[in-house]
C-alpha atoms as a PDB file:
ATOM      1  CA  MET A   1     -25.288   5.388  11.268  1.00  0.00           C
ATOM      2  CA  PRO A   2     -23.692   3.234  14.005  1.00  0.00           C
ATOM      3  CA  ARG A   3     -24.742   3.888  17.578  1.00  0.00           C
ATOM      4  CA  VAL A   4     -23.251   1.549  20.177  1.00  0.00           C
ATOM      5  CA  ARG A   5     -25.650   0.381  22.873  1.00  0.00           C
ATOM      6  CA  GLU A   6     -23.505  -2.327  24.484  1.00  0.00           C
ATOM      7  CA  LEU A   7     -19.797  -2.878  25.078  1.00  0.00           C
ATOM      8  CA  GLU A   8     -18.148  -6.131  26.140  1.00  0.00           C
ATOM      9  CA  MET A   9     -14.471  -6.843  26.800  1.00  0.00           C
ATOM     10  CA  PHE A  10     -12.701 -10.137  27.313  1.00  0.00           C
ATOM     11  CA  ARG A  11      -9.181 -10.767  28.565  1.00  0.00           C
ATOM     12  CA  LEU A  12      -7.825 -14.067  27.253  1.00  0.00           C
ATOM     13  CA  VAL A  13      -4.678 -15.998  28.113  1.00  0.00           C
ATOM     14  CA  LEU A  14      -4.023 -18.075  25.024  1.00  0.00           C
ATOM     15  CA  PRO A  15      -3.205 -21.789  25.302  1.00  0.00           C
ATOM     16  CA  TYR A  16       0.092 -21.932  23.407  1.00  0.00           C
ATOM     17  CA  GLY A  17       3.736 -20.884  23.616  1.00  0.00           C
ATOM     18  CA  ARG A  18       4.403 -18.549  26.507  1.00  0.00           C
ATOM     19  CA  ARG A  19       0.654 -18.063  26.934  1.00  0.00           C
ATOM     20  CA  PRO A  20       0.329 -14.609  25.387  1.00  0.00           C
ATOM     21  CA  GLU A  21      -2.563 -12.396  26.390  1.00  0.00           C
ATOM     22  CA  SER A  22      -5.186 -10.793  24.158  1.00  0.00           C
ATOM     23  CA  ILE A  23      -7.930  -8.303  24.900  1.00  0.00           C
ATOM     24  CA  LEU A  24     -11.051  -8.543  22.736  1.00  0.00           C
ATOM     25  CA  VAL A  25     -13.605  -5.757  22.359  1.00  0.00           C
ATOM     26  CA  ARG A  26     -17.158  -6.434  21.163  1.00  0.00           C
ATOM     27  CA  LEU A  27     -19.452  -3.561  20.222  1.00  0.00           C
ATOM     28  CA  THR A  28     -23.194  -4.005  19.632  1.00  0.00           C
ATOM     29  CA  ASP A  29     -25.326  -1.332  18.004  1.00  0.00           C
ATOM     30  CA  TYR A  30     -29.042  -0.681  18.536  1.00  0.00           C
ATOM     31  CA  GLY A  31     -29.956  -2.904  15.594  1.00  0.00           C
ATOM     32  CA  GLY A  32     -28.084  -5.889  17.055  1.00  0.00           C
ATOM     33  CA  MET A  33     -25.088  -5.701  14.675  1.00  0.00           C
ATOM     34  CA  THR A  34     -21.731  -6.460  16.291  1.00  0.00           C
ATOM     35  CA  GLY A  35     -18.121  -5.523  15.628  1.00  0.00           C
ATOM     36  CA  TRP A  36     -15.001  -7.137  17.095  1.00  0.00           C
ATOM     37  CA  GLY A  37     -11.456  -5.967  17.750  1.00  0.00           C
ATOM     38  CA  GLU A  38      -8.314  -7.374  19.351  1.00  0.00           C
ATOM     39  CA  VAL A  39      -5.069  -6.160  20.848  1.00  0.00           C
ATOM     40  CA  VAL A  40      -2.319  -8.761  21.328  1.00  0.00           C
ATOM     41  CA  ASP A  41       0.178  -8.569  24.207  1.00  0.00           C
ATOM     42  CA  PRO A  42      -1.390  -5.345  25.505  1.00  0.00           C
ATOM     43  CA  ASP A  43       0.240  -2.841  27.809  1.00  0.00           C
ATOM     44  CA  PRO A  44      -0.777  -3.619  31.435  1.00  0.00           C
ATOM     45  CA  LYS A  45      -2.707  -0.337  31.572  1.00  0.00           C
ATOM     46  CA  THR A  46      -4.848  -1.093  28.510  1.00  0.00           C
ATOM     47  CA  TRP A  47      -7.532  -3.076  30.328  1.00  0.00           C
ATOM     48  CA  THR A  48      -8.017  -0.358  32.955  1.00  0.00           C
ATOM     49  CA  SER A  49      -8.126   2.344  30.288  1.00  0.00           C
ATOM     50  CA  LEU A  50     -10.791   0.446  28.370  1.00  0.00           C
ATOM     51  CA  GLU A  51     -12.861  -0.153  31.508  1.00  0.00           C
ATOM     52  CA  GLU A  52     -12.763   3.459  32.603  1.00  0.00           C
ATOM     53  CA  ARG A  53     -13.032   5.345  29.324  1.00  0.00           C
ATOM     54  CA  LEU A  54     -14.286   3.310  26.360  1.00  0.00           C
ATOM     55  CA  GLY A  55     -17.950   3.228  27.390  1.00  0.00           C
ATOM     56  CA  GLN A  56     -17.984   7.012  27.808  1.00  0.00           C
ATOM     57  CA  ALA A  57     -16.399   7.488  24.391  1.00  0.00           C
ATOM     58  CA  LEU A  58     -18.710   5.192  22.396  1.00  0.00           C
ATOM     59  CA  ILE A  59     -22.002   4.252  24.046  1.00  0.00           C
ATOM     60  CA  GLY A  60     -24.880   6.321  22.713  1.00  0.00           C
ATOM     61  CA  VAL A  61     -22.615   8.363  20.437  1.00  0.00           C
ATOM     62  CA  ASP A  62     -23.721   8.857  16.798  1.00  0.00           C
ATOM     63  CA  TRP A  63     -21.023   8.674  14.124  1.00  0.00           C
ATOM     64  CA  GLU A  64     -20.947   8.153  10.372  1.00  0.00           C
ATOM     65  CA  HIS A  65     -17.413   6.773   9.913  1.00  0.00           C
ATOM     66  CA  PRO A  66     -14.624   5.521  12.245  1.00  0.00           C
ATOM     67  CA  ASP A  67     -12.423   8.441  11.155  1.00  0.00           C
ATOM     68  CA  GLU A  68     -14.771  10.765  13.043  1.00  0.00           C
ATOM     69  CA  LEU A  69     -13.985   9.164  16.389  1.00  0.00           C
ATOM     70  CA  GLY A  70     -10.369  10.333  16.513  1.00  0.00           C
ATOM     71  CA  VAL A  71      -8.169   8.660  19.110  1.00  0.00           C
ATOM     72  CA  ILE A  72     -10.287   6.002  20.813  1.00  0.00           C
ATOM     73  CA  PRO A  73      -9.412   4.945  24.397  1.00  0.00           C
ATOM     74  CA  GLY A  74      -7.663   1.587  24.419  1.00  0.00           C
ATOM     75  CA  GLY A  75      -6.166   1.938  20.948  1.00  0.00           C
ATOM     76  CA  ALA A  76      -6.172  -0.754  18.294  1.00  0.00           C
ATOM     77  CA  ALA A  77      -8.776  -3.164  19.711  1.00  0.00           C
ATOM     78  CA  ALA A  78     -11.538  -0.560  20.013  1.00  0.00           C
ATOM     79  CA  ASP A  79     -10.623   1.029  16.688  1.00  0.00           C
ATOM     80  CA  MET A  80     -10.758  -2.350  14.933  1.00  0.00           C
ATOM     81  CA  ALA A  81     -14.138  -3.094  16.514  1.00  0.00           C
ATOM     82  CA  CYS A  82     -15.508   0.238  15.225  1.00  0.00           C
ATOM     83  CA  TRP A  83     -14.270  -0.500  11.704  1.00  0.00           C
ATOM     84  CA  ASP A  84     -15.682  -4.038  11.843  1.00  0.00           C
ATOM     85  CA  LEU A  85     -19.059  -2.730  13.029  1.00  0.00           C
ATOM     86  CA  TRP A  86     -19.157   0.051  10.423  1.00  0.00           C
ATOM     87  CA  THR A  87     -18.211  -2.210   7.501  1.00  0.00           C
ATOM     88  CA  ARG A  88     -20.690  -4.882   8.587  1.00  0.00           C
ATOM     89  CA  MET A  89     -23.442  -2.272   8.708  1.00  0.00           C
ATOM     90  CA  SER A  90     -22.318  -0.920   5.327  1.00  0.00           C
ATOM     91  CA  GLY A  91     -22.225  -4.433   3.826  1.00  0.00           C
ATOM     92  CA  VAL A  92     -18.630  -4.178   2.583  1.00  0.00           C
ATOM     93  CA  PRO A  93     -15.498  -6.198   3.393  1.00  0.00           C
ATOM     94  CA  LEU A  94     -12.946  -4.375   5.553  1.00  0.00           C
ATOM     95  CA  SER A  95     -10.332  -4.854   2.825  1.00  0.00           C
ATOM     96  CA  HIS A  96     -12.450  -2.857   0.345  1.00  0.00           C
ATOM     97  CA  ALA A  97     -13.149  -0.143   2.919  1.00  0.00           C
ATOM     98  CA  LEU A  98      -9.394   0.329   3.336  1.00  0.00           C
ATOM     99  CA  GLY A  99      -8.878   0.519  -0.424  1.00  0.00           C
ATOM    100  CA  GLY A 100      -7.689  -3.045  -0.903  1.00  0.00           C
ATOM    101  CA  SER A 101      -8.138  -4.828  -4.201  1.00  0.00           C
ATOM    102  CA  ARG A 102      -6.345  -8.159  -3.879  1.00  0.00           C
ATOM    103  CA  THR A 103      -8.233 -11.417  -3.487  1.00  0.00           C
ATOM    104  CA  SER A 104      -5.201 -13.400  -2.279  1.00  0.00           C
ATOM    105  CA  LEU A 105      -1.786 -12.685  -0.779  1.00  0.00           C
ATOM    106  CA  MET A 106       1.590 -14.353  -1.053  1.00  0.00           C
ATOM    107  CA  ALA A 107       2.747 -15.434   2.402  1.00  0.00           C
ATOM    108  CA  THR A 108       6.163 -15.795   3.942  1.00  0.00           C
ATOM    109  CA  VAL A 109       7.119 -18.167   6.717  1.00  0.00           C
ATOM    110  CA  ARG A 110       9.714 -17.180   9.301  1.00  0.00           C
ATOM    111  CA  ILE A 111      12.368 -19.723  10.157  1.00  0.00           C
ATOM    112  CA  GLY A 112      14.488 -19.232  13.246  1.00  0.00           C
ATOM    113  CA  GLY A 113      15.831 -21.119  16.201  1.00  0.00           C
ATOM    114  CA  GLU A 114      17.937 -23.559  14.178  1.00  0.00           C
ATOM    115  CA  ARG A 115      21.621 -24.107  14.884  1.00  0.00           C
ATOM    116  CA  ASN A 116      22.142 -27.029  12.550  1.00  0.00           C
ATOM    117  CA  LEU A 117      22.400 -26.523   8.791  1.00  0.00           C
ATOM    118  CA  GLU A 118      20.913 -29.896   7.899  1.00  0.00           C
ATOM    119  CA  SER A 119      17.895 -29.319  10.150  1.00  0.00           C
ATOM    120  CA  LEU A 120      17.485 -25.835   8.702  1.00  0.00           C
ATOM    121  CA  VAL A 121      17.425 -27.081   5.117  1.00  0.00           C
ATOM    122  CA  ASP A 122      14.966 -29.811   6.140  1.00  0.00           C
ATOM    123  CA  ARG A 123      12.617 -27.201   7.621  1.00  0.00           C
ATOM    124  CA  VAL A 124      12.850 -25.064   4.517  1.00  0.00           C
ATOM    125  CA  ASN A 125      12.117 -28.136   2.406  1.00  0.00           C
ATOM    126  CA  ARG A 126       8.945 -28.879   4.381  1.00  0.00           C
ATOM    127  CA  HIS A 127       7.654 -25.355   3.799  1.00  0.00           C
ATOM    128  CA  VAL A 128       8.578 -25.361   0.112  1.00  0.00           C
ATOM    129  CA  CYS A 129       6.777 -28.687  -0.301  1.00  0.00           C
ATOM    130  CA  ALA A 130       3.768 -27.123   1.466  1.00  0.00           C
ATOM    131  CA  GLY A 131       3.616 -24.442  -1.220  1.00  0.00           C
ATOM    132  CA  TYR A 132       5.591 -21.520   0.186  1.00  0.00           C
ATOM    133  CA  ALA A 133       7.499 -19.564  -2.457  1.00  0.00           C
ATOM    134  CA  HIS A 134       9.103 -17.181   0.039  1.00  0.00           C
ATOM    135  CA  ILE A 135      10.853 -17.712   3.372  1.00  0.00           C
ATOM    136  CA  THR A 136      12.316 -15.294   5.899  1.00  0.00           C
ATOM    137  CA  LEU A 137      15.429 -16.500   7.719  1.00  0.00           C
ATOM    138  CA  ASP A 138      16.313 -15.145  11.143  1.00  0.00           C
ATOM    139  CA  VAL A 139      19.995 -14.160  11.123  1.00  0.00           C
ATOM    140  CA  HIS A 140      22.438 -12.670  13.597  1.00  0.00           C
ATOM    141  CA  PRO A 141      26.228 -12.289  13.803  1.00  0.00           C
ATOM    142  CA  GLY A 142      27.725 -15.787  13.678  1.00  0.00           C
ATOM    143  CA  TRP A 143      24.612 -17.307  12.063  1.00  0.00           C
ATOM    144  CA  ASP A 144      24.106 -15.654   8.713  1.00  0.00           C
ATOM    145  CA  ILE A 145      26.397 -16.490   5.781  1.00  0.00           C
ATOM    146  CA  GLU A 146      26.490 -20.264   6.316  1.00  0.00           C
ATOM    147  CA  PRO A 147      22.732 -20.829   6.711  1.00  0.00           C
ATOM    148  CA  LEU A 148      21.994 -18.481   3.839  1.00  0.00           C
ATOM    149  CA  ARG A 149      24.497 -20.231   1.600  1.00  0.00           C
ATOM    150  CA  ALA A 150      23.085 -23.653   2.524  1.00  0.00           C
ATOM    151  CA  VAL A 151      19.492 -22.657   1.743  1.00  0.00           C
ATOM    152  CA  ARG A 152      20.445 -20.861  -1.472  1.00  0.00           C
ATOM    153  CA  GLN A 153      22.437 -23.868  -2.715  1.00  0.00           C
ATOM    154  CA  ALA A 154      19.495 -26.175  -1.976  1.00  0.00           C
ATOM    155  CA  TYR A 155      16.916 -23.824  -3.529  1.00  0.00           C
ATOM    156  CA  PRO A 156      18.508 -21.540  -6.151  1.00  0.00           C
ATOM    157  CA  ALA A 157      15.170 -20.044  -7.277  1.00  0.00           C
ATOM    158  CA  LEU A 158      13.539 -19.606  -3.861  1.00  0.00           C
ATOM    159  CA  SER A 159      12.695 -16.049  -2.794  1.00  0.00           C
ATOM    160  CA  ILE A 160      14.524 -15.412   0.493  1.00  0.00           C
ATOM    161  CA  GLY A 161      14.471 -12.524   2.925  1.00  0.00           C
ATOM    162  CA  VAL A 162      16.477 -12.163   6.123  1.00  0.00           C
ATOM    163  CA  ASP A 163      15.357 -10.696   9.440  1.00  0.00           C
ATOM    164  CA  ALA A 164      18.212  -9.386  11.585  1.00  0.00           C
ATOM    165  CA  ARG A 165      15.931  -8.277  14.463  1.00  0.00           C
ATOM    166  CA  GLY A 166      18.233  -5.343  15.151  1.00  0.00           C
ATOM    167  CA  ALA A 167      21.176  -7.601  15.998  1.00  0.00           C
ATOM    168  CA  TYR A 168      23.887  -5.955  13.861  1.00  0.00           C
ATOM    169  CA  THR A 169      26.276  -3.064  14.334  1.00  0.00           C
ATOM    170  CA  ASP A 170      28.656  -3.943  11.473  1.00  0.00           C
ATOM    171  CA  ILE A 171      27.418  -2.769   8.069  1.00  0.00           C
ATOM    172  CA  ALA A 172      30.030  -4.868   6.250  1.00  0.00           C
ATOM    173  CA  ALA A 173      28.596  -8.071   7.734  1.00  0.00           C
ATOM    174  CA  LEU A 174      25.169  -7.249   6.345  1.00  0.00           C
ATOM    175  CA  GLU A 175      26.592  -6.132   3.030  1.00  0.00           C
ATOM    176  CA  ALA A 176      28.079  -9.620   2.594  1.00  0.00           C
ATOM    177  CA  LEU A 177      24.582 -11.138   2.713  1.00  0.00           C
ATOM    178  CA  ASP A 178      23.564  -9.214  -0.382  1.00  0.00           C
ATOM    179  CA  ALA A 179      25.482 -11.684  -2.573  1.00  0.00           C
ATOM    180  CA  TYR A 180      22.698 -14.251  -2.046  1.00  0.00           C
ATOM    181  CA  THR A 181      19.994 -12.377  -4.008  1.00  0.00           C
ATOM    182  CA  LEU A 182      17.745 -11.383  -1.135  1.00  0.00           C
ATOM    183  CA  SER A 183      14.207 -10.034  -1.412  1.00  0.00           C
ATOM    184  CA  SER A 184      14.868  -7.795   1.615  1.00  0.00           C
ATOM    185  CA  ILE A 185      17.096  -7.181   4.631  1.00  0.00           C
ATOM    186  CA  GLU A 186      14.687  -6.676   7.497  1.00  0.00           C
ATOM    187  CA  ARG A 187      15.307  -4.678  10.689  1.00  0.00           C
ATOM    188  CA  PRO A 188      19.126  -4.654  10.412  1.00  0.00           C
ATOM    189  CA  PHE A 189      19.999  -2.268  13.236  1.00  0.00           C
ATOM    190  CA  ALA A 190      18.693  -1.214  16.621  1.00  0.00           C
ATOM    191  CA  GLY A 191      19.742   1.404  19.128  1.00  0.00           C
ATOM    192  CA  PRO A 192      19.843   5.191  19.283  1.00  0.00           C
ATOM    193  CA  ALA A 193      21.598   5.831  15.947  1.00  0.00           C
ATOM    194  CA  GLY A 194      18.338   6.577  14.142  1.00  0.00           C
ATOM    195  CA  PHE A 195      18.289   5.802  10.439  1.00  0.00           C
ATOM    196  CA  THR A 196      21.838   6.844   9.563  1.00  0.00           C
ATOM    197  CA  ASP A 197      23.212   3.295   9.464  1.00  0.00           C
ATOM    198  CA  HIS A 198      20.152   2.109   7.547  1.00  0.00           C
ATOM    199  CA  ALA A 199      20.738   4.754   4.885  1.00  0.00           C
ATOM    200  CA  ASP A 200      24.412   3.790   4.653  1.00  0.00           C
ATOM    201  CA  LEU A 201      23.494   0.119   4.262  1.00  0.00           C
ATOM    202  CA  GLN A 202      20.854   0.849   1.608  1.00  0.00           C
ATOM    203  CA  GLU A 203      23.451   2.656  -0.483  1.00  0.00           C
ATOM    204  CA  ARG A 204      25.656  -0.450  -0.426  1.00  0.00           C
ATOM    205  CA  VAL A 205      23.166  -3.259  -1.117  1.00  0.00           C
ATOM    206  CA  ALA A 206      20.793  -4.143  -3.945  1.00  0.00           C
ATOM    207  CA  ALA A 207      18.191  -5.708  -1.650  1.00  0.00           C
ATOM    208  CA  PRO A 208      15.632  -3.320  -0.155  1.00  0.00           C
ATOM    209  CA  VAL A 209      16.266  -2.480   3.496  1.00  0.00           C
ATOM    210  CA  LEU A 210      12.954  -3.297   5.197  1.00  0.00           C
ATOM    211  CA  LEU A 211      12.192  -0.925   8.064  1.00  0.00           C
ATOM    212  CA  GLU A 212       9.620  -1.119  10.830  1.00  0.00           C
ATOM    213  CA  VAL A 213       8.191   2.204  12.004  1.00  0.00           C
ATOM    214  CA  SER A 214       5.690   3.105  14.706  1.00  0.00           C
ATOM    215  CA  SER A 215       4.286   6.344  13.275  1.00  0.00           C
ATOM    216  CA  LEU A 216       3.817   8.412  10.153  1.00  0.00           C
ATOM    217  CA  ALA A 217       6.402  10.907  11.423  1.00  0.00           C
ATOM    218  CA  GLU A 218       8.961   8.131  11.798  1.00  0.00           C
ATOM    219  CA  LEU A 219       8.281   6.967   8.251  1.00  0.00           C
ATOM    220  CA  ASP A 220       8.707  10.519   6.969  1.00  0.00           C
ATOM    221  CA  GLU A 221      12.127  10.676   8.620  1.00  0.00           C
ATOM    222  CA  ALA A 222      13.167   7.356   7.102  1.00  0.00           C
ATOM    223  CA  ILE A 223      12.039   8.452   3.639  1.00  0.00           C
ATOM    224  CA  LEU A 224      13.848  11.788   3.947  1.00  0.00           C
ATOM    225  CA  LEU A 225      17.107  10.035   4.908  1.00  0.00           C
ATOM    226  CA  LYS A 226      16.675   7.329   2.236  1.00  0.00           C
ATOM    227  CA  ALA A 227      17.038   4.773   5.004  1.00  0.00           C
ATOM    228  CA  GLY A 228      15.386   1.972   3.053  1.00  0.00           C
ATOM    229  CA  ARG A 229      13.140   1.069   0.162  1.00  0.00           C
ATOM    230  CA  ALA A 230      10.548  -1.066   1.927  1.00  0.00           C
ATOM    231  CA  LEU A 231       8.275  -0.825   4.960  1.00  0.00           C
ATOM    232  CA  LEU A 232       7.388  -3.573   7.440  1.00  0.00           C
ATOM    233  CA  MET A 233       3.913  -2.520   8.549  1.00  0.00           C
ATOM    234  CA  HIS A 234       2.313  -3.924  11.700  1.00  0.00           C
ATOM    235  CA  PRO A 235      -1.232  -2.504  11.583  1.00  0.00           C
ATOM    236  CA  ALA A 236      -1.807  -3.111  15.309  1.00  0.00           C
ATOM    237  CA  SER A 237       1.217  -1.017  16.287  1.00  0.00           C
ATOM    238  CA  LEU A 238      -0.047   2.052  14.403  1.00  0.00           C
ATOM    239  CA  GLY A 239      -3.023   2.542  16.702  1.00  0.00           C
ATOM    240  CA  SER A 240      -5.797   2.860  14.133  1.00  0.00           C
ATOM    241  CA  LEU A 241      -6.708   1.597  10.688  1.00  0.00           C
ATOM    242  CA  SER A 242      -6.995   5.201   9.509  1.00  0.00           C
ATOM    243  CA  GLU A 243      -3.332   5.656  10.414  1.00  0.00           C
ATOM    244  CA  VAL A 244      -2.539   2.397   8.602  1.00  0.00           C
ATOM    245  CA  ARG A 245      -4.012   3.883   5.414  1.00  0.00           C
ATOM    246  CA  ARG A 246      -2.048   7.112   5.845  1.00  0.00           C
ATOM    247  CA  VAL A 247       1.225   5.226   6.381  1.00  0.00           C
ATOM    248  CA  HIS A 248       0.495   3.009   3.375  1.00  0.00           C
ATOM    249  CA  ASP A 249      -0.247   5.979   1.132  1.00  0.00           C
ATOM    250  CA  ARG A 250       2.892   7.843   2.206  1.00  0.00           C
ATOM    251  CA  ALA A 251       5.092   4.799   1.547  1.00  0.00           C
ATOM    252  CA  VAL A 252       3.544   4.281  -1.890  1.00  0.00           C
ATOM    253  CA  THR A 253       4.039   7.945  -2.796  1.00  0.00           C
ATOM    254  CA  ALA A 254       7.720   7.572  -1.871  1.00  0.00           C
ATOM    255  CA  GLY A 255       8.056   4.487  -4.075  1.00  0.00           C
ATOM    256  CA  TRP A 256       8.489   2.098  -1.150  1.00  0.00           C
ATOM    257  CA  GLU A 257       7.151  -1.463  -1.153  1.00  0.00           C
ATOM    258  CA  ILE A 258       5.252  -2.736   1.887  1.00  0.00           C
ATOM    259  CA  ALA A 259       5.171  -6.028   3.778  1.00  0.00           C
ATOM    260  CA  CYS A 260       2.309  -6.500   6.256  1.00  0.00           C
ATOM    261  CA  ALA A 261       2.782  -8.542   9.420  1.00  0.00           C
ATOM    262  CA  GLY A 262       0.349  -9.558  12.140  1.00  0.00           C
ATOM    263  CA  GLY A 263       0.822 -10.499  15.757  1.00  0.00           C
ATOM    264  CA  ARG A 264      -0.117 -13.639  17.526  1.00  0.00           C
ATOM    265  CA  GLY A 265      -3.512 -13.817  19.139  1.00  0.00           C
ATOM    266  CA  THR A 266      -6.897 -15.304  18.410  1.00  0.00           C
ATOM    267  CA  GLY A 267      -7.112 -14.546  14.699  1.00  0.00           C
ATOM    268  CA  LEU A 268      -9.015 -11.239  14.882  1.00  0.00           C
ATOM    269  CA  ALA A 269      -5.930  -9.006  14.723  1.00  0.00           C
ATOM    270  CA  ARG A 270      -4.542 -11.122  11.915  1.00  0.00           C
ATOM    271  CA  ALA A 271      -7.795 -10.778   9.983  1.00  0.00           C
ATOM    272  CA  ALA A 272      -7.307  -7.000  10.104  1.00  0.00           C
ATOM    273  CA  THR A 273      -3.712  -7.483   8.940  1.00  0.00           C
ATOM    274  CA  VAL A 274      -4.938  -9.499   5.948  1.00  0.00           C
ATOM    275  CA  ALA A 275      -7.386  -6.708   5.078  1.00  0.00           C
ATOM    276  CA  ALA A 276      -4.582  -4.137   5.264  1.00  0.00           C
ATOM    277  CA  ALA A 277      -2.271  -6.356   3.204  1.00  0.00           C
ATOM    278  CA  SER A 278      -4.772  -6.301   0.339  1.00  0.00           C
ATOM    279  CA  MET A 279      -4.005  -2.604  -0.259  1.00  0.00           C
ATOM    280  CA  PRO A 280      -2.146  -1.829  -3.517  1.00  0.00           C
ATOM    281  CA  GLY A 281       1.259  -0.994  -2.016  1.00  0.00           C
ATOM    282  CA  CYS A 282       1.542  -4.193   0.029  1.00  0.00           C
ATOM    283  CA  VAL A 283       3.338  -6.148  -2.673  1.00  0.00           C
ATOM    284  CA  LEU A 284       5.875  -7.988  -0.502  1.00  0.00           C
ATOM    285  CA  PRO A 285       4.951 -11.358   1.060  1.00  0.00           C
ATOM    286  CA  CYS A 286       2.866 -10.936   4.209  1.00  0.00           C
ATOM    287  CA  ASP A 287       3.470 -12.610   7.557  1.00  0.00           C
ATOM    288  CA  VAL A 288       0.233 -13.976   8.963  1.00  0.00           C
ATOM    289  CA  ALA A 289       1.381 -17.471   9.913  1.00  0.00           C
ATOM    290  CA  GLU A 290      -1.566 -19.262  11.416  1.00  0.00           C
ATOM    291  CA  PRO A 291      -1.516 -19.501  15.241  1.00  0.00           C
ATOM    292  CA  PRO A 292      -2.438 -22.893  16.705  1.00  0.00           C
ATOM    293  CA  ARG A 293      -6.059 -23.859  16.167  1.00  0.00           C
ATOM    294  CA  SER A 294      -6.453 -24.081  19.952  1.00  0.00           C
ATOM    295  CA  ALA A 295      -6.059 -20.286  20.009  1.00  0.00           C
ATOM    296  CA  GLN A 296      -8.356 -19.449  17.084  1.00  0.00           C
ATOM    297  CA  ILE A 297     -11.757 -17.995  17.878  1.00  0.00           C
ATOM    298  CA  VAL A 298     -12.585 -17.084  14.271  1.00  0.00           C
ATOM    299  CA  ILE A 299     -14.213 -19.227  11.594  1.00  0.00           C
ATOM    300  CA  PRO A 300     -12.604 -19.877   9.181  1.00  0.00           C
ATOM    301  CA  PRO A 301      -9.147 -19.650  10.816  1.00  0.00           C
ATOM    302  CA  VAL A 302      -6.759 -16.973   9.562  1.00  0.00           C
ATOM    303  CA  GLY A 303      -3.604 -18.285   7.917  1.00  0.00           C
ATOM    304  CA  ALA A 304      -1.911 -19.487   4.785  1.00  0.00           C
ATOM    305  CA  SER A 305      -2.756 -22.520   2.693  1.00  0.00           C
ATOM    306  CA  GLY A 306      -0.198 -23.580   0.123  1.00  0.00           C
ATOM    307  CA  GLY A 307       1.756 -20.392   0.774  1.00  0.00           C
ATOM    308  CA  VAL A 308      -1.242 -18.218  -0.111  1.00  0.00           C
ATOM    309  CA  VAL A 309      -3.591 -16.258   2.166  1.00  0.00           C
ATOM    310  CA  ALA A 310      -7.152 -15.740   0.949  1.00  0.00           C
ATOM    311  CA  VAL A 311      -8.689 -12.297   1.465  1.00  0.00           C
ATOM    312  CA  PRO A 312     -12.271 -12.882   2.672  1.00  0.00           C
ATOM    313  CA  LEU A 313     -14.703 -11.100   0.374  1.00  0.00           C
ATOM    314  CA  THR A 314     -17.959 -13.013   0.809  1.00  0.00           C
ATOM    315  CA  GLN A 315     -18.800 -11.455   4.187  1.00  0.00           C
ATOM    316  CA  PRO A 316     -18.738  -7.814   5.265  1.00  0.00           C
ATOM    317  CA  GLY A 317     -16.408  -6.573   7.985  1.00  0.00           C
ATOM    318  CA  LEU A 318     -13.420  -8.687   8.971  1.00  0.00           C
ATOM    319  CA  GLY A 319     -14.941 -11.579   7.026  1.00  0.00           C
ATOM    320  CA  HIS A 320     -14.856 -14.141   9.829  1.00  0.00           C
ATOM    321  CA  THR A 321     -17.437 -15.435  12.289  1.00  0.00           C
ATOM    322  CA  VAL A 322     -16.461 -15.199  15.969  1.00  0.00           C
ATOM    323  CA  ASP A 323     -17.054 -18.245  18.159  1.00  0.00           C
ATOM    324  CA  VAL A 324     -18.518 -16.330  21.099  1.00  0.00           C
ATOM    325  CA  ALA A 325     -18.945 -19.439  23.250  1.00  0.00           C
ATOM    326  CA  ARG A 326     -15.242 -20.198  22.858  1.00  0.00           C
ATOM    327  CA  VAL A 327     -14.325 -16.622  23.718  1.00  0.00           C
ATOM    328  CA  ARG A 328     -16.258 -16.935  26.975  1.00  0.00           C
ATOM    329  CA  ARG A 329     -14.568 -20.260  27.793  1.00  0.00           C
ATOM    330  CA  LEU A 330     -11.081 -18.848  27.218  1.00  0.00           C
ATOM    331  CA  ALA A 331     -11.694 -15.539  29.018  1.00  0.00           C
ATOM    332  CA  LYS A 332     -10.013 -15.100  32.386  1.00  0.00           C
ATOM    333  CA  ASP A 333     -11.746 -11.760  32.872  1.00  0.00           C
ATOM    334  CA  SER A 334     -14.651  -9.918  31.261  1.00  0.00           C
ATOM    335  CA  TYR A 335     -16.456  -6.598  31.502  1.00  0.00           C
ATOM    336  CA  ALA A 336     -19.733  -5.345  30.065  1.00  0.00           C
ATOM    337  CA  VAL A 337     -21.572  -2.057  30.050  1.00  0.00           C
END
């Protein structure tokens, strides 16, 4: 039975890109076992909420399973730390605790930012040569048919998905992409129209419309309206790993396929994404592209090798060792109780 005796938090500004921020939570039980969690790009109020409320909610409290704790202050980071602690104490990998059975995952690589067809095909070639069997192209009005045609002509057998990032309002423009044998059309529309346009598009195209939802209720609405046939699941955005399982199970019951995607960060959140992606319904390529090694605080780093992501099964919990000394060096703020 876990019983937390010590709580530590670290706020990190990561040394890459636009210097994203992560908050790490470390829980230690009375036997000295630890569990780690991470939230990437947190809401500004998250740190204060964790400082003021997390210790009260967890320290000295007896619990048998993370499901018993309900909504934990601070959201995904604290929830992940509880699951990591519980699975480490139970001696099981997090993937198995969530119901996962896969030992490896097919990965996708996202390709965006190009405005030159030759450069685009060169980038795709580098990833194909590195072992990737699936790519996801960023598209938007004015940059869709031509890049897709160029990549398809260069690689007739390559599995290709497109991510519209909510940039479209014209269903006909998206329908035209379906001629290129896509694995999915991801996040086609944005705005207040709900899932009506998504349902209309799904009726017109053979490729699954891949939707991102933020709650079980939102998924239920999408299923009811037949707004797609596939789910883009970000475990961190669902608040808890228990909710991740519920969303997964509902999608599978509806006959939807699932693609798991992780955020940036230090590797901890992505390790949880890999565990979630090992569940039976997550059959679409996952997106856990490795962040720069300068940002990784887990050993071994989380990412793809040869287009494949290994699911760690030799260690309990998240399956990675945390470099605590590196965490302390990168931390711009910390808190302990």
